[in-house]
Each structure stands twice: as structure tokens, then as C-alpha cells.
Amino acid sequence: AVHQIALARRHERPLSVLMIDLDRFKRINDTRGHPAGDLVLKAMASAGKHILRQSDIFARLGGEEFAVLLPETDEERAIVIAERLRQAVAKARFEHDWGEQGPIPFTISIGVAPCFKDDAAIEYALKRADRALYDAKQDGRNRVKVWSRMPEAKASGEVRAAG
């Protein structure tokens, strides 16, 4: 990650980050058990593998939270990638045999933020993406939200509402 930030700065190239949270993951673990939770995590990883590029850095931060570093990606493209990932995860529930209890519906919420050239560390961009993620969760989950400098721009930052 440090190397990617240095490259983006040096060559004045865009860099974006995503913060991702599996919606209601605790409920899945509590009602279906940890093996089901593990399957959900694997489905998330699989979706990431299929949507993200080899140059993207995809990491599980812990629990149900993930981060993605998107080199050479401006905010507009990051939104497209985030939405594709969100849709892929929503479809993943139909691609697995969940046993006799039926499919486990699971979705993700995603916060998108740019990494600015004057950011001293990736943590600044991650905090911005985390704020956008918080807004996505607060606004109903299963959506992509974009970090905005202006609080009143919150409504225009939503990419997709849960349907």
C-alpha cells in the first residue's frame, strides 16, 4: 500500500480506496453458525477475485470488514468497481448449496474515497472511506456511498439505494 501511494504521488496518478462491510454478518453467524459465516466470507473473497484487477490490493481487516486499494483508479471508476462488487456479492447467495435452511441472503455496504496526493498515509483515505461506509450502513445497507467533503452533499453521494 505504501508503495502504491508513493507511485501515485510521484506520477500524479489517481488512487482510490474502498471500505467494505458484510451486512448483518453477526446475524448470519448467530442464526446459521460459523460454518455458514465462513462460506459467506469465502463468497465475498471469490467475488473480489472475479471483479478486482490483479493490481488491486484486497484485504480482510477483521471480522466482516474488508479494504481495497485501487491503483490507477479515479473516483468515478472506483464507484463502478464498487457497484459491480456489490452486485456480485448479492448474486453469490444463489451460487452455493446452503443446506436445508435455504439460501442465506447477504449483501455488502461499501464506502468509496480518493487518496489525495498530500495524504501522509493510507490511513487518511481509509478513514474517509470508512465515513462513507458508515453512511451506507446508516442509510439502509446494501449500497455504495462516496465520501464527500460537504455534509450537505451526502444525498448526492449515494450511488445505489437498496431495492
XYZ file of C-alpha atoms in Angstrom:
163
model
C 0.000 0.000 0.000
C 2.811 2.404 0.861
C 4.437 1.656 -2.493
C 1.173 2.339 -4.359
C 0.742 5.702 -2.623
C 4.319 6.673 -3.450
C 3.794 5.755 -7.115
C 0.516 7.660 -7.300
C 2.156 10.747 -5.795
C 5.285 10.604 -7.901
C 3.432 10.125 -11.177
C 0.339 12.147 -10.194
C -1.912 9.149 -10.812
C -5.305 8.507 -9.222
C -5.693 6.126 -6.303
C -8.940 5.197 -4.564
C -9.910 3.031 -1.622
C -12.988 1.014 -0.737
C -14.110 0.028 2.740
C -16.493 -2.919 2.667
C -18.666 -4.390 5.380
C -20.758 -7.556 5.145
C -24.249 -6.515 6.166
C -25.686 -8.291 9.204
C -22.805 -10.761 9.318
C -23.201 -11.339 13.059
C -26.786 -12.426 12.498
C -25.626 -14.999 9.924
C -23.102 -16.412 12.404
C -25.677 -16.395 15.221
C -28.545 -17.987 13.276
C -26.721 -20.312 10.867
C -23.467 -20.919 12.698
C -19.856 -20.085 11.999
C -19.522 -22.561 9.092
C -22.193 -20.554 7.240
C -20.355 -17.349 8.133
C -17.180 -18.858 6.724
C -18.994 -19.671 3.470
C -20.180 -16.065 3.255
C -16.604 -14.837 3.746
C -15.430 -17.210 1.003
C -18.171 -15.950 -1.320
C -17.017 -12.396 -0.618
C -13.405 -13.314 -1.404
C -14.493 -15.087 -4.585
C -16.484 -12.063 -5.756
C -13.464 -9.866 -5.090
C -11.242 -12.197 -7.094
C -13.560 -12.021 -10.101
C -14.241 -8.279 -10.048
C -10.935 -6.780 -8.948
C -7.811 -6.477 -11.062
C -4.565 -8.220 -10.233
C -3.018 -4.848 -9.350
C -5.742 -4.076 -6.780
C -4.990 -4.854 -3.153
C -7.854 -6.690 -1.419
C -7.533 -7.335 2.313
C -9.696 -8.563 5.134
C -9.264 -6.177 8.040
C -11.034 -8.426 10.516
C -14.483 -9.773 11.227
C -16.681 -8.756 8.344
C -14.654 -5.752 7.203
C -12.512 -5.535 4.064
C -10.491 -2.825 2.338
C -9.494 -2.481 -1.292
C -6.764 -0.242 -2.664
C -7.394 0.648 -6.308
C -4.262 1.976 -8.042
C -4.716 3.965 -11.258
C -8.390 4.413 -10.376
C -10.199 7.718 -10.080
C -13.352 8.166 -8.007
C -15.709 7.633 -10.945
C -14.107 4.302 -11.872
C -13.927 3.281 -8.193
C -17.696 3.758 -7.943
C -18.230 1.467 -10.947
C -15.955 -1.194 -9.429
C -17.670 -0.911 -6.037
C -21.110 -1.292 -7.593
C -20.014 -4.329 -9.627
C -18.619 -5.901 -6.463
C -21.810 -5.146 -4.531
C -23.918 -6.774 -7.238
C -21.640 -9.822 -7.488
C -21.888 -10.445 -3.746
C -25.683 -10.104 -3.796
C -25.814 -12.787 -6.513
C -23.381 -15.100 -4.693
C -26.098 -16.415 -2.392
C -27.643 -18.300 -5.303
C -24.391 -19.970 -6.290
C -23.890 -22.044 -3.142
C -25.619 -25.017 -1.551
C -26.512 -23.637 1.871
C -28.218 -26.790 3.086
C -31.774 -27.444 4.149
C -32.312 -23.983 5.673
C -32.197 -22.485 2.197
C -30.075 -19.702 0.798
C -28.555 -17.106 3.075
C -29.258 -13.657 1.716
C -26.254 -11.450 2.291
C -25.221 -8.098 0.982
C -22.401 -5.622 1.426
C -22.141 -1.918 2.029
C -19.227 -0.027 0.506
C -17.618 3.335 1.172
C -15.535 4.901 -1.605
C -12.895 7.593 -1.125
C -9.975 9.096 -3.007
C -6.415 9.084 -1.810
C -5.099 12.640 -2.040
C -1.535 13.412 -3.031
C -0.962 15.227 0.274
C -2.154 12.272 2.401
C 0.697 11.355 4.724
C -0.520 7.749 4.965
C -3.151 5.425 3.516
C -4.994 5.635 6.845
C -6.335 9.072 5.864
C -8.037 7.674 2.770
C -9.245 4.634 4.728
C -10.849 6.937 7.314
C -12.667 8.831 4.562
C -13.873 5.563 3.020
C -14.926 4.363 6.475
C -17.054 7.507 6.935
C -18.742 6.810 3.596
C -19.249 3.175 4.655
C -20.878 4.366 7.881
C -23.288 6.486 5.808
C -24.092 3.471 3.611
C -24.915 1.390 6.702
C -26.967 4.193 8.263
C -28.924 4.734 5.049
C -30.127 1.146 4.853
C -27.177 -1.068 3.839
C -26.638 -2.838 0.501
C -25.368 0.303 -1.172
C -22.309 2.190 -2.285
C -21.638 5.632 -0.808
C -18.975 8.113 -1.803
C -17.051 10.225 0.696
C -17.836 13.896 0.394
C -16.165 16.942 1.911
C -19.526 18.631 2.346
C -22.128 17.132 4.715
C -24.973 18.526 2.570
C -23.612 16.560 -0.395
C -24.440 13.314 1.431
C -27.629 12.715 -0.541
C -25.911 13.216 -3.884
C -23.120 10.846 -2.878
C -25.344 7.790 -2.911
C -24.789 5.552 -5.860
C -27.456 2.929 -5.316
C -30.280 2.533 -2.878
C -31.335 -0.859 -1.622
C -34.153 -2.054 -3.776
